[in-house]
PDB file of C-alpha atoms in Angstrom:
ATOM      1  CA  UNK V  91       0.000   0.000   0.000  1.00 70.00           C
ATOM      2  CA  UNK V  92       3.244   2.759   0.969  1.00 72.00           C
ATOM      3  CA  UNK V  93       4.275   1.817  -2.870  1.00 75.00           C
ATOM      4  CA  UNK V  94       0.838   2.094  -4.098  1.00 74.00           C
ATOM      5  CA  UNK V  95       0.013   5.357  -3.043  1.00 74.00           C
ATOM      6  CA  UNK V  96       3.329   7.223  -2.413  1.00 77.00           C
ATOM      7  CA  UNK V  97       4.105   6.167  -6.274  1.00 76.00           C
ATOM      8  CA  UNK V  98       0.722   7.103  -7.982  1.00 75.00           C
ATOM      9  CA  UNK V  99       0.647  10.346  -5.780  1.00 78.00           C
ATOM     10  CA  UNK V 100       4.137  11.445  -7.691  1.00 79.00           C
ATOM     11  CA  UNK V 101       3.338  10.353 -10.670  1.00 75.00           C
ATOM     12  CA  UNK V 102      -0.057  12.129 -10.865  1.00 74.00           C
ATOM     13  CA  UNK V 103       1.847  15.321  -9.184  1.00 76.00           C
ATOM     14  CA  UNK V 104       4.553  15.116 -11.209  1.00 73.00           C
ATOM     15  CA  UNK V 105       1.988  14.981 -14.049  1.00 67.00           C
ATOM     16  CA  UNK V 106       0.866  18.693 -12.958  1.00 68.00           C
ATOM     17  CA  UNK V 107       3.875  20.112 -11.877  1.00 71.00           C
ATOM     18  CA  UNK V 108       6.008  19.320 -14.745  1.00 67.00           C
ATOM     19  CA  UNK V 109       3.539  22.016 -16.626  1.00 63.00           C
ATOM     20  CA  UNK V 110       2.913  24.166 -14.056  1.00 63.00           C
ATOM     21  CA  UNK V 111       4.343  27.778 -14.882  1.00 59.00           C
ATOM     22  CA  UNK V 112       4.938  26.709 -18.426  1.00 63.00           C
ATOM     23  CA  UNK V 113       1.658  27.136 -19.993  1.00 63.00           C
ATOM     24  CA  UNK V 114      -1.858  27.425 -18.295  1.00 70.00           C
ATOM     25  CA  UNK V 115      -2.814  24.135 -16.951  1.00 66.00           C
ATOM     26  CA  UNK V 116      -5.747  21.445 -18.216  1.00 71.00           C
ATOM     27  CA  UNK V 117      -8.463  20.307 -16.510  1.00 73.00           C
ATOM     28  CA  UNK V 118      -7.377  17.134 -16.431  1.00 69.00           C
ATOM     29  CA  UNK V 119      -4.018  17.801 -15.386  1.00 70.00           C
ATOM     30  CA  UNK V 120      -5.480  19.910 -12.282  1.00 75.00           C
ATOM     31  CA  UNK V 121      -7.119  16.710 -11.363  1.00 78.00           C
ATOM     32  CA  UNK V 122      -4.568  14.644 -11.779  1.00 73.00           C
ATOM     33  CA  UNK V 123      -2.940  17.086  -9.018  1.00 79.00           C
ATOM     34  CA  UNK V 124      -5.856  16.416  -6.428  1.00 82.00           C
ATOM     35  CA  UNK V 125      -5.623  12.902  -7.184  1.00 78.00           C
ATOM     36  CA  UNK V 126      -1.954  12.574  -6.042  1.00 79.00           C
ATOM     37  CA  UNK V 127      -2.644  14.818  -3.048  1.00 82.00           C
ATOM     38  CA  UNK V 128      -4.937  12.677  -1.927  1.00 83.00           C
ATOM     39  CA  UNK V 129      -2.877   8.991  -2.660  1.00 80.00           C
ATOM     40  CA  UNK V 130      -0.015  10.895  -0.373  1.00 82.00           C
ATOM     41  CA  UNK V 131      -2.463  11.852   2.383  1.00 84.00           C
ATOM     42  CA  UNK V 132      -4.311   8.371   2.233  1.00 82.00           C
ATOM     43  CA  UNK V 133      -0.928   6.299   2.681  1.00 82.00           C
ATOM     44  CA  UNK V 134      -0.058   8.883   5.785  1.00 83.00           C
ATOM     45  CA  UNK V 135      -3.089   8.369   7.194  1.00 82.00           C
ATOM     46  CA  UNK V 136      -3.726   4.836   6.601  1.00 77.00           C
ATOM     47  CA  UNK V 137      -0.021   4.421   8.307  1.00 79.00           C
ATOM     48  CA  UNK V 138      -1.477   6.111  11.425  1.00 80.00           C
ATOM     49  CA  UNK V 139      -4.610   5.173  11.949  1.00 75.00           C
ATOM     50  CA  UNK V 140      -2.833   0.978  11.819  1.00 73.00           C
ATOM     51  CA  UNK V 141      -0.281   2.733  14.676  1.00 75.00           C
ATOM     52  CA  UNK V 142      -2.662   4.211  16.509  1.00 73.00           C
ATOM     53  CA  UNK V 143      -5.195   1.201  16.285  1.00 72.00           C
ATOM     54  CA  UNK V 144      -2.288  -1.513  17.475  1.00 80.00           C
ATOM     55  CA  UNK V 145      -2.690  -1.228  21.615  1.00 86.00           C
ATOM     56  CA  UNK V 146       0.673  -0.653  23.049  1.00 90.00           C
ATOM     57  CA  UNK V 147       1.004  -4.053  25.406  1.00 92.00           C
ATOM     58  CA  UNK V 148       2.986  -4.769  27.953  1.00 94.00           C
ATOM     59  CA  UNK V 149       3.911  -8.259  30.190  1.00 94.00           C
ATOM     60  CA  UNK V 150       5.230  -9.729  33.441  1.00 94.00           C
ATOM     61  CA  UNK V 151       4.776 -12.122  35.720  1.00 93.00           C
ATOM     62  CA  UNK V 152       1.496 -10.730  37.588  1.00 94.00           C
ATOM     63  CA  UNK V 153      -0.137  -8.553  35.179  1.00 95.00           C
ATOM     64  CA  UNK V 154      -1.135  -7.418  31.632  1.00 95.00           C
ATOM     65  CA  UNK V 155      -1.032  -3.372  30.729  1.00 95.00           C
ATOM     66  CA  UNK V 156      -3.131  -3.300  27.983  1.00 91.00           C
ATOM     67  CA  UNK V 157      -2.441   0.622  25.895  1.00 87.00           C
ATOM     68  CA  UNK V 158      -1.074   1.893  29.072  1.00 86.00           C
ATOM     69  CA  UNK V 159      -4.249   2.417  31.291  1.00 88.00           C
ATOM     70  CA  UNK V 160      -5.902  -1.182  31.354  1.00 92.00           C
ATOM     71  CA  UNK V 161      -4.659  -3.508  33.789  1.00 95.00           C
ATOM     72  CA  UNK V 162      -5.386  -7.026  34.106  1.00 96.00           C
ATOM     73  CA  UNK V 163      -3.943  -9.984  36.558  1.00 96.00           C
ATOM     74  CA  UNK V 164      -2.755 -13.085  35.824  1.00 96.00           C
ATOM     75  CA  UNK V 165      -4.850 -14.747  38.446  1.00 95.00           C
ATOM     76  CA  UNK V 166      -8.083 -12.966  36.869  1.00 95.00           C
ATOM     77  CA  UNK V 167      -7.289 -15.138  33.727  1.00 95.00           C
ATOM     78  CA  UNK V 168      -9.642 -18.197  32.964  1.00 95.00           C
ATOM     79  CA  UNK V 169      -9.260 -18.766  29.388  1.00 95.00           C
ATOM     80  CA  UNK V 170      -6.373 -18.066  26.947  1.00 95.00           C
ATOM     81  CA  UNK V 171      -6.066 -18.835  23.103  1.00 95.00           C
ATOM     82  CA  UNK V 172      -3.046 -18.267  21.517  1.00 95.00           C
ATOM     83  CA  UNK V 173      -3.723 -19.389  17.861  1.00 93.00           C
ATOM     84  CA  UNK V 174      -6.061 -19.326  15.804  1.00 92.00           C
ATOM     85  CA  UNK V 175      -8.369 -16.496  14.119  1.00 89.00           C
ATOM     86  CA  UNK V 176      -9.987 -13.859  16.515  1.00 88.00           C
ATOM     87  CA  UNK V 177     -12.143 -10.786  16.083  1.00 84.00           C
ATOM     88  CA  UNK V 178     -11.652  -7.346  18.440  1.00 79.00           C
ATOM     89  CA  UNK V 179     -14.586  -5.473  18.439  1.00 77.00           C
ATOM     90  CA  UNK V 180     -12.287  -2.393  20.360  1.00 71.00           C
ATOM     91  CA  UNK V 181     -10.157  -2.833  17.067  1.00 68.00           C
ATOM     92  CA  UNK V 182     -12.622  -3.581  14.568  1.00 72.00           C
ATOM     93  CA  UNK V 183     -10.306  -5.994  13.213  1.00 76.00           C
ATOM     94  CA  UNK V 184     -10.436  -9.989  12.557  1.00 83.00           C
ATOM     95  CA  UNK V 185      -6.843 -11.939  12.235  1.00 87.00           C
ATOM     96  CA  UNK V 186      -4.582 -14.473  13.655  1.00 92.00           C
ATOM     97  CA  UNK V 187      -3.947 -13.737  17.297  1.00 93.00           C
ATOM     98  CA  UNK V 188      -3.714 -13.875  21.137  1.00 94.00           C
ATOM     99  CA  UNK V 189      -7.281 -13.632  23.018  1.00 94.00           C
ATOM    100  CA  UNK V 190      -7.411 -13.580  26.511  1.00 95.00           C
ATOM    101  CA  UNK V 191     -10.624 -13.345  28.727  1.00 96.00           C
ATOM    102  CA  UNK V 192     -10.856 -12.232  32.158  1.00 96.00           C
ATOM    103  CA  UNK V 193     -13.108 -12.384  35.092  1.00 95.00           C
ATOM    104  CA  UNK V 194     -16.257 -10.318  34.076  1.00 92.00           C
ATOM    105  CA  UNK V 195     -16.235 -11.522  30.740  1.00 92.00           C
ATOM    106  CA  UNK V 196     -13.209  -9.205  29.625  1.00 93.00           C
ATOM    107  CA  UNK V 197     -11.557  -9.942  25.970  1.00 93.00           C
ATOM    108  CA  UNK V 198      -8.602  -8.640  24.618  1.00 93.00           C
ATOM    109  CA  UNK V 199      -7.151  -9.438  22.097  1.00 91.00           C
ATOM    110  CA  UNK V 200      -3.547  -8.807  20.101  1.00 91.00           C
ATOM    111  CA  UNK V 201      -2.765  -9.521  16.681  1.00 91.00           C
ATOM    112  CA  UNK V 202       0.359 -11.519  15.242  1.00 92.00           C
ATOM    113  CA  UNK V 203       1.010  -9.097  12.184  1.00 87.00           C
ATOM    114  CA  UNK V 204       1.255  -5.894  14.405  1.00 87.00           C
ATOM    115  CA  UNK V 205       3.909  -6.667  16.434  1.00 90.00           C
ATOM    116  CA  UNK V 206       7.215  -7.863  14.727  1.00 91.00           C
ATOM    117  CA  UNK V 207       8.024  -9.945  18.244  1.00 93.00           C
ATOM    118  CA  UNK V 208       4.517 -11.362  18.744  1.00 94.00           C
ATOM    119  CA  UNK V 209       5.722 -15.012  18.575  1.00 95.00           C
ATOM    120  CA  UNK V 210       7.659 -13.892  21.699  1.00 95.00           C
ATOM    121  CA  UNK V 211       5.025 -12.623  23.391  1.00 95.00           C
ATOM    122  CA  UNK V 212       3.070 -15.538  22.867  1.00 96.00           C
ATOM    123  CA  UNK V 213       6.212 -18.017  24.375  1.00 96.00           C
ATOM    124  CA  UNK V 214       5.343 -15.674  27.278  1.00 96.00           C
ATOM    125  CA  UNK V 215       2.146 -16.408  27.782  1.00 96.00           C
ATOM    126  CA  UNK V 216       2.584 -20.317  27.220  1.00 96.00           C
ATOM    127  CA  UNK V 217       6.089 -20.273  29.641  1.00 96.00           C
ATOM    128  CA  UNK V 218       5.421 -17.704  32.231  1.00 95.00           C
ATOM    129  CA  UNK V 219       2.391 -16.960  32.407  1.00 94.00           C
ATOM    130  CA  UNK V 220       0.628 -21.220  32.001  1.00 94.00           C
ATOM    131  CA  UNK V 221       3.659 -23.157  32.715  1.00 94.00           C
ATOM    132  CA  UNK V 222       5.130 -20.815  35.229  1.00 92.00           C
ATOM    133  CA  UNK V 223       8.579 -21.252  34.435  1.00 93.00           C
ATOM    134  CA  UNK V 224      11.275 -18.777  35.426  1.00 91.00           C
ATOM    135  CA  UNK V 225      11.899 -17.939  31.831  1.00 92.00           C
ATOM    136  CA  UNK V 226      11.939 -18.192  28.307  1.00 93.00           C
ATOM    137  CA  UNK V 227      13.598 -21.266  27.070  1.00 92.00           C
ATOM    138  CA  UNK V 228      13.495 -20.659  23.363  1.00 91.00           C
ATOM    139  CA  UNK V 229      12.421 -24.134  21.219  1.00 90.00           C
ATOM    140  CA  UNK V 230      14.544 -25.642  18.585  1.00 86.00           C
ATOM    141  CA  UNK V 231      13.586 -24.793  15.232  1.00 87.00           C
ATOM    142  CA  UNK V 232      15.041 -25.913  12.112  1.00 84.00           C
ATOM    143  CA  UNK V 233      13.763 -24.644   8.833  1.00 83.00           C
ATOM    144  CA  UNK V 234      16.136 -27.141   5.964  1.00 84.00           C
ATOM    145  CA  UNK V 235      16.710 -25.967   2.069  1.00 82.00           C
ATOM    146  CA  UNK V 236      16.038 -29.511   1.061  1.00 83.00           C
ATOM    147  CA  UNK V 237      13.916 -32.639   1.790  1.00 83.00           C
ATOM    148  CA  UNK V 238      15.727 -35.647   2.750  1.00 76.00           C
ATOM    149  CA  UNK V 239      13.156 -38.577   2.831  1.00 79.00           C
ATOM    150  CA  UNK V 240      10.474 -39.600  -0.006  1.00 87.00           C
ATOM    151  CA  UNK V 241       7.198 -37.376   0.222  1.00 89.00           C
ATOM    152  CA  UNK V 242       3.605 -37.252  -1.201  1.00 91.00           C
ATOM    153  CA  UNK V 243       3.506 -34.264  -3.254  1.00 94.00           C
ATOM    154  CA  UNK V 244      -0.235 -32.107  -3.974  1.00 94.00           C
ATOM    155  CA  UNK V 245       0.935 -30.655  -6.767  1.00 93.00           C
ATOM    156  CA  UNK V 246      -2.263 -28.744  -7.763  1.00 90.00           C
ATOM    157  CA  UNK V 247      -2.495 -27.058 -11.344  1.00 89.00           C
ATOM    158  CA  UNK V 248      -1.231 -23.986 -12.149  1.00 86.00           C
ATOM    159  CA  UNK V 249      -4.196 -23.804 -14.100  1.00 87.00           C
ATOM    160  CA  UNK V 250      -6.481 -23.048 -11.179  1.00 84.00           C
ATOM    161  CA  UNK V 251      -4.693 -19.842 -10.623  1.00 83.00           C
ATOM    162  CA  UNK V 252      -6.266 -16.458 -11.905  1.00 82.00           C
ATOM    163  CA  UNK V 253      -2.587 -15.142 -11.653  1.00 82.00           C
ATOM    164  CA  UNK V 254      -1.236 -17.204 -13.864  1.00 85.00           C
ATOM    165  CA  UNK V 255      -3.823 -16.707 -16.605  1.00 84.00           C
ATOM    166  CA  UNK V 256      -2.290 -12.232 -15.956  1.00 82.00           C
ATOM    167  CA  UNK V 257       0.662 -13.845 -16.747  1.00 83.00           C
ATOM    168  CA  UNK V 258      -0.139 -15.318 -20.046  1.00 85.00           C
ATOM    169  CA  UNK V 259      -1.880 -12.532 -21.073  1.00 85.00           C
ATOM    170  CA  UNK V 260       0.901 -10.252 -20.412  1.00 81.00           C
ATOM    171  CA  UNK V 261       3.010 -12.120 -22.044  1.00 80.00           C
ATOM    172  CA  UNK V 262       1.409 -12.279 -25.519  1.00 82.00           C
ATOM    173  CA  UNK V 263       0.650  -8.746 -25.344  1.00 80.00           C
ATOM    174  CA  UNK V 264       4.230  -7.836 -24.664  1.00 77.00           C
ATOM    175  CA  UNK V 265       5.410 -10.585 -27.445  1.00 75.00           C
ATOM    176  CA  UNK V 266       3.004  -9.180 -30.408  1.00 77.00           C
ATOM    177  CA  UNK V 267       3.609  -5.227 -29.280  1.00 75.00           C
ATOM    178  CA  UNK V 268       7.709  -6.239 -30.347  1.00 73.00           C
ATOM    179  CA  UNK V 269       6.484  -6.960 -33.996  1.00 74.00           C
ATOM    180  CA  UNK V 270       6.874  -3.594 -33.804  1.00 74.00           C
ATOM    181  CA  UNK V 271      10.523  -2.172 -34.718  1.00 74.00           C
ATOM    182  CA  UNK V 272       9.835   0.699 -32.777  1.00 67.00           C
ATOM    183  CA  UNK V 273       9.375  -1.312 -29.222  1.00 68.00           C
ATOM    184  CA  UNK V 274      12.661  -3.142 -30.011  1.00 69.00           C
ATOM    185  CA  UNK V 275      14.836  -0.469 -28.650  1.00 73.00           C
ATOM    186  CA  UNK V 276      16.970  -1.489 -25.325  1.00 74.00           C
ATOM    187  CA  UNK V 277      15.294   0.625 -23.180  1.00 69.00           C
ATOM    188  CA  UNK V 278      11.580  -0.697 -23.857  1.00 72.00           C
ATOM    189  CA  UNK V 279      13.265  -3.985 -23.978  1.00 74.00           C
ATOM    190  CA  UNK V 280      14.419  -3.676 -20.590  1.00 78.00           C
ATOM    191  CA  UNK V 281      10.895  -2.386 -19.225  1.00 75.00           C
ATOM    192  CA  UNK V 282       9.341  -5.331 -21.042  1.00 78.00           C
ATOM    193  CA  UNK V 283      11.665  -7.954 -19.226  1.00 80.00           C
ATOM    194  CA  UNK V 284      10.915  -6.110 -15.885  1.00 82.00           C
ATOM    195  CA  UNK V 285       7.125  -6.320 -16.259  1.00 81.00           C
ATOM    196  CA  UNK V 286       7.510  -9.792 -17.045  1.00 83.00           C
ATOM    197  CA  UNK V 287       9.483 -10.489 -14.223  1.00 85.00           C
ATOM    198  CA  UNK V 288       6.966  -8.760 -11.921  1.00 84.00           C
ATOM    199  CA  UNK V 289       3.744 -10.771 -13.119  1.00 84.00           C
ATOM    200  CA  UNK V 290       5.752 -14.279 -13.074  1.00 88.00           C
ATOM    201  CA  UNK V 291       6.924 -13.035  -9.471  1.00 86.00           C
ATOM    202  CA  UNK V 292       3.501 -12.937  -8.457  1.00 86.00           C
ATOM    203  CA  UNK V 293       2.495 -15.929 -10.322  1.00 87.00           C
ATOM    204  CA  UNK V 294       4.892 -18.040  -8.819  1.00 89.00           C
ATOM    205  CA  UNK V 295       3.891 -16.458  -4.883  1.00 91.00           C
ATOM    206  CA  UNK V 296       0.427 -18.321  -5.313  1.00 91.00           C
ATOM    207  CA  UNK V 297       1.681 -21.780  -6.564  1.00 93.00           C
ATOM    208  CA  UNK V 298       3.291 -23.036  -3.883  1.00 95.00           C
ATOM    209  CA  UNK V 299       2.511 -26.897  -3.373  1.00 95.00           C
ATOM    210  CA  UNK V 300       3.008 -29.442  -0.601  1.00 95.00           C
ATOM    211  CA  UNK V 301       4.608 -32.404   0.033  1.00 95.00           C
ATOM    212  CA  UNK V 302       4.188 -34.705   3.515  1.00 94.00           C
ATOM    213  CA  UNK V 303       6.578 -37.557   4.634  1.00 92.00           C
ATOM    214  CA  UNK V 304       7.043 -39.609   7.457  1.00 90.00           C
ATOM    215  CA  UNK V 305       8.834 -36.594   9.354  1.00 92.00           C
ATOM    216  CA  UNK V 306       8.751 -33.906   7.113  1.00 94.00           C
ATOM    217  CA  UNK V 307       6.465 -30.849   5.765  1.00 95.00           C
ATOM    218  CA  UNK V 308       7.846 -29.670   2.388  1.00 95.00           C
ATOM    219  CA  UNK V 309       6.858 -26.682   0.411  1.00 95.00           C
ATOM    220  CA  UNK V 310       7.784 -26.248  -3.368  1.00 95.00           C
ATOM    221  CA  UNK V 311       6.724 -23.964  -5.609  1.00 94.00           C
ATOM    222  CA  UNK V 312       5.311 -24.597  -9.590  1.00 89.00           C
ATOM    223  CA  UNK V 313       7.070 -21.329 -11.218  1.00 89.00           C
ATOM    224  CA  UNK V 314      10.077 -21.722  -8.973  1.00 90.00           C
ATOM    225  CA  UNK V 315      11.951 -24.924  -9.371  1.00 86.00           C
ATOM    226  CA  UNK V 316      14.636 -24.455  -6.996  1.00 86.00           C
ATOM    227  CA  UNK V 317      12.403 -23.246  -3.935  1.00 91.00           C
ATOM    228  CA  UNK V 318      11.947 -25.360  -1.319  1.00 92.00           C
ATOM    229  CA  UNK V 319      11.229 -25.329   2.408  1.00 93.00           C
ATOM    230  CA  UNK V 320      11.311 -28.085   5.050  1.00 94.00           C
ATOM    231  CA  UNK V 321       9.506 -28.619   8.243  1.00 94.00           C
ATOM    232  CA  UNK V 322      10.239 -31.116  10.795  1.00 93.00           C
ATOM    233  CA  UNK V 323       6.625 -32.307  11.879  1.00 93.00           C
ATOM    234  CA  UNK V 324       8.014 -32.779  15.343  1.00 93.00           C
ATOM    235  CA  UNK V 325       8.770 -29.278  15.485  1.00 94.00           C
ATOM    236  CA  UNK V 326       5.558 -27.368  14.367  1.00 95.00           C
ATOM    237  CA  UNK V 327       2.917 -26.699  16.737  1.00 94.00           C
ATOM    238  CA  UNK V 328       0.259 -26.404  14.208  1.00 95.00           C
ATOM    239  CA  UNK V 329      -0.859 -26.312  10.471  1.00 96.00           C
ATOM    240  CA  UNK V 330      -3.631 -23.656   9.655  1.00 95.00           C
ATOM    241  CA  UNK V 331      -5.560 -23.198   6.015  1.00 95.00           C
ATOM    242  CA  UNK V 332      -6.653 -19.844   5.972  1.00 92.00           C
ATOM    243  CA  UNK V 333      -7.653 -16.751   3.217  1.00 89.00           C
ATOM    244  CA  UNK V 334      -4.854 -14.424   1.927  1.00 85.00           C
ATOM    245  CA  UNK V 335      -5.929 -11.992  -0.005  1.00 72.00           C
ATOM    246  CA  UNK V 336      -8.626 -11.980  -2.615  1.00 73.00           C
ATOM    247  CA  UNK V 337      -9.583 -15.369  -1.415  1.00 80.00           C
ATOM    248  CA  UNK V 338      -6.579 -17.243  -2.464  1.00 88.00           C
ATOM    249  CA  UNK V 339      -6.174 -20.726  -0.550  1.00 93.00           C
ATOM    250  CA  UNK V 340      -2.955 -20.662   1.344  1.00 94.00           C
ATOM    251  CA  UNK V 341      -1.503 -22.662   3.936  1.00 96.00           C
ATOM    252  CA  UNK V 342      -0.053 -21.529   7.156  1.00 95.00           C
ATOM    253  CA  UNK V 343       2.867 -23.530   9.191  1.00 96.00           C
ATOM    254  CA  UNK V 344       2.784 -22.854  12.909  1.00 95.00           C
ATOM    255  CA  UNK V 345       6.308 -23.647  14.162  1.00 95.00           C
ATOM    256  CA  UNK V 346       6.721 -24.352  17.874  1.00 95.00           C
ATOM    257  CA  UNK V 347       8.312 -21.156  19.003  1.00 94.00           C
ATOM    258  CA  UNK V 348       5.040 -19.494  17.319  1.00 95.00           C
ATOM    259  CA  UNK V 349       7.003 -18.099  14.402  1.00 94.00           C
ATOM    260  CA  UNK V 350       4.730 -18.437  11.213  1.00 94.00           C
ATOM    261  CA  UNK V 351       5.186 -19.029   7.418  1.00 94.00           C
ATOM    262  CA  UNK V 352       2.243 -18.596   5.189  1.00 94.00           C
ATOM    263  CA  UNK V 353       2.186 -19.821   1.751  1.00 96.00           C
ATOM    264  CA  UNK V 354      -0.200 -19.118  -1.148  1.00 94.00           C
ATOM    265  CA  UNK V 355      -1.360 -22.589  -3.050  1.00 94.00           C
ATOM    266  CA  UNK V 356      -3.862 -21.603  -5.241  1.00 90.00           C
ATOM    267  CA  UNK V 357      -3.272 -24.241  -7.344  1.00 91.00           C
ATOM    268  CA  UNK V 358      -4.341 -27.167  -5.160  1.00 93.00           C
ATOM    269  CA  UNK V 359      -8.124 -28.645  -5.697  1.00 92.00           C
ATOM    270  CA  UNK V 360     -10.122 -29.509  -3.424  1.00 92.00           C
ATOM    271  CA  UNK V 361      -9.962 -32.882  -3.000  1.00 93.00           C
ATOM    272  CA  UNK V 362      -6.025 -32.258  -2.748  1.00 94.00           C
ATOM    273  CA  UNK V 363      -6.796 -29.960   0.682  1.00 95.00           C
ATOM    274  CA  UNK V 364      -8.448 -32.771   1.767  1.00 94.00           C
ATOM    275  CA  UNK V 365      -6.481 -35.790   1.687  1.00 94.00           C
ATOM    276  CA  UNK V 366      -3.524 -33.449   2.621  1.00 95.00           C
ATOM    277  CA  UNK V 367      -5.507 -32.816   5.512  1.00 94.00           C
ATOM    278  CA  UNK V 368      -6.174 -36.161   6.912  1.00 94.00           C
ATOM    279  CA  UNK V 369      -2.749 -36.799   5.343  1.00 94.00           C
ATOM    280  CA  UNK V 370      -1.542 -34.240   8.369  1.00 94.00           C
ATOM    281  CA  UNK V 371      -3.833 -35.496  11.042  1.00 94.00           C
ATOM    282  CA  UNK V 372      -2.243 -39.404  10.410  1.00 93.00           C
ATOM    283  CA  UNK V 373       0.706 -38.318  11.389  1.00 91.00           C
ATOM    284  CA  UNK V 374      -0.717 -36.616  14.422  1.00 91.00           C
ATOM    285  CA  UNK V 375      -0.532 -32.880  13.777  1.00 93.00           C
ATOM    286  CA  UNK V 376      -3.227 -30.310  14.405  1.00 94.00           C
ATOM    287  CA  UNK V 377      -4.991 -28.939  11.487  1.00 95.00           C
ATOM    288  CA  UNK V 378      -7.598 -26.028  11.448  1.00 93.00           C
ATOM    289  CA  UNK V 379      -9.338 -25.797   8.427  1.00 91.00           C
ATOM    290  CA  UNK V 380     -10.106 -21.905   8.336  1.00 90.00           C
ATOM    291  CA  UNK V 381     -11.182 -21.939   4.247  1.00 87.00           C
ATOM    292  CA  UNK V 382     -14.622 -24.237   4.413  1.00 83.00           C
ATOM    293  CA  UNK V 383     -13.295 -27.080   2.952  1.00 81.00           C
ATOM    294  CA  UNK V 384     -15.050 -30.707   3.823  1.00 81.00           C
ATOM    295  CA  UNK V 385     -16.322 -33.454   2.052  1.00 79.00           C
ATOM    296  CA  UNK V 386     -20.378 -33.662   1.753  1.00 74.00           C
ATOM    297  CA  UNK V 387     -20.655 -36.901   3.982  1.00 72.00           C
ATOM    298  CA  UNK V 388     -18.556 -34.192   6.572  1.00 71.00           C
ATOM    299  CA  UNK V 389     -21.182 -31.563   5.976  1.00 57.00           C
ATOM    300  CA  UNK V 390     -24.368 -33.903   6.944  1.00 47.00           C
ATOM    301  CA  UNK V 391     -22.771 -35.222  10.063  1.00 44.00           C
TER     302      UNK V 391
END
């Protein structure tokens, strides 16, 4: 969103200045002017109003201070969830999270993506706060670059993906605009490769696909042969499918020290979320199905 609006508010400036005091000004150039004023002044204020709205939250070992004038006690606490999707009516805001409720029916709730240490925050809660332990003892994570026992792949088909039909279509555009002489000059070349490279970026971000072994979680990618991530299953804490963006299917690892990776597989049918699924909970590891997915002899039960 900063690139969004900080670059169409210079362009469309830029569009009005660059005349300005030359010769009297169009209409249209006038309003490209407001335009740009008002991309700058949305990305400043967006920025502020998602500071203002993330509540300033402090721990210890007896108490919660909640924006710096609630407090709340440890011993008040009677129920705690720290995963999973939550909704904050103070925030007006639904995400992954911490919620907490309190004696009188008190919620509060904190969201992973506004705080850049929340996974340690959350080893907090689960240490001190549950297991009343002295301190932190940090859990072993190990994220490999390569899988090292024979897995069941869900590849999906790139097929399924709306991005990857942009891509085509940019592509042939860009490929019959260079019949043209004209657009074969190195400097439209080189803008042509870039867009390229941007749409087949974000083609390849939704085709991620999974694999599952004995011991492992495995994440590849369709557009991206040499990506690859490994999980140990003994060391993630859970395995989430959730929304990301438009609706895109994506599927979230839950490590045990509560860091998370999400990953976009837009390519995977439904029938291949489901057997990786029960795929998962064979081997014993928690899944929360977040997108709506279940079979129809699930749905009647």
């Amino acid at each position: 969103m900063a690139l969004l609006c900080i670059g169409a508010g210079i362009f469309f400036s830029y569009s009005f200045f660059s005349h300005y005091g030359l010769r009297k000004t169009t209409t249209g150039e006038q309003a490209f002017m407001i335009f740009g004023v008002v991309f700058i002044i949305s990305f400043f204020y967006g920025a502020w109003s998602f500071w203002e709205q993330a509540p300033r939250i402090v721990l210890d070992t007896e108490k919660l201070i909640y924006n710096g004038t609630e407090v709340f006690y440890w011993k008040d606490l009677e129920r705690l969830e720290l995963t999973g999707k939550h909704h904050s009516k103070l925030l007006w805001a639904t995400g992954e999270g911490v919620q907490m409720l309190f004696k009188g029916n008190v919620k509060r709730v904190f969201f992973d993506h506004m705080y850049q240490n929340s996974w340690l925050m959350k080893l907090f809660l689960e240490q001190i706060v549950l297991q009343q332990q002295e301190r932190i003892s940090l859990p072993r994570v190990t994220v490999l670059e390569y899988s090292t026992n024979k897995a069941a792949y869900y590849r999906g088909s790139v097929w399924r993906a709306m991005l990857f039909y942009m891509f085509l279509v940019i592509n042939v555009s860009l490929a019959l605009s260079l019949q043209n002489p004209v657009n074969r000059e190195p400097s439209l070349m080189l803008g042509y490769v870039t867009i390229i490279f941007f749409f087949w970026r974000m083609a390849a971000h939704c085709l991620y696909y999974v694999g599952i072994s004995e011991t492992e979680l495995v994440i590849r990618n369709r557009l991206w042969p040499g990506y690859q991530k490994v999980f140990l299953l003994e060391e993630l804490r859970e395995v989430a499918y959730e929304h990301k963006g438009k609706g895109l299917h994506a599927i979230k690892v839950i490590r045990k020290d509560f860091k998370t990776h999400s990953f976009i597989a837009d390519g995977l049918s439904k029938r291949e979320w489901l057997n990786l699924r029960d795929k998962l909970r064979a081997q014993g590891m928690r899944v929360r199905n977040e997108l709506g997915i279940r079979r129809k002899r699930e749905a009647t039960v």
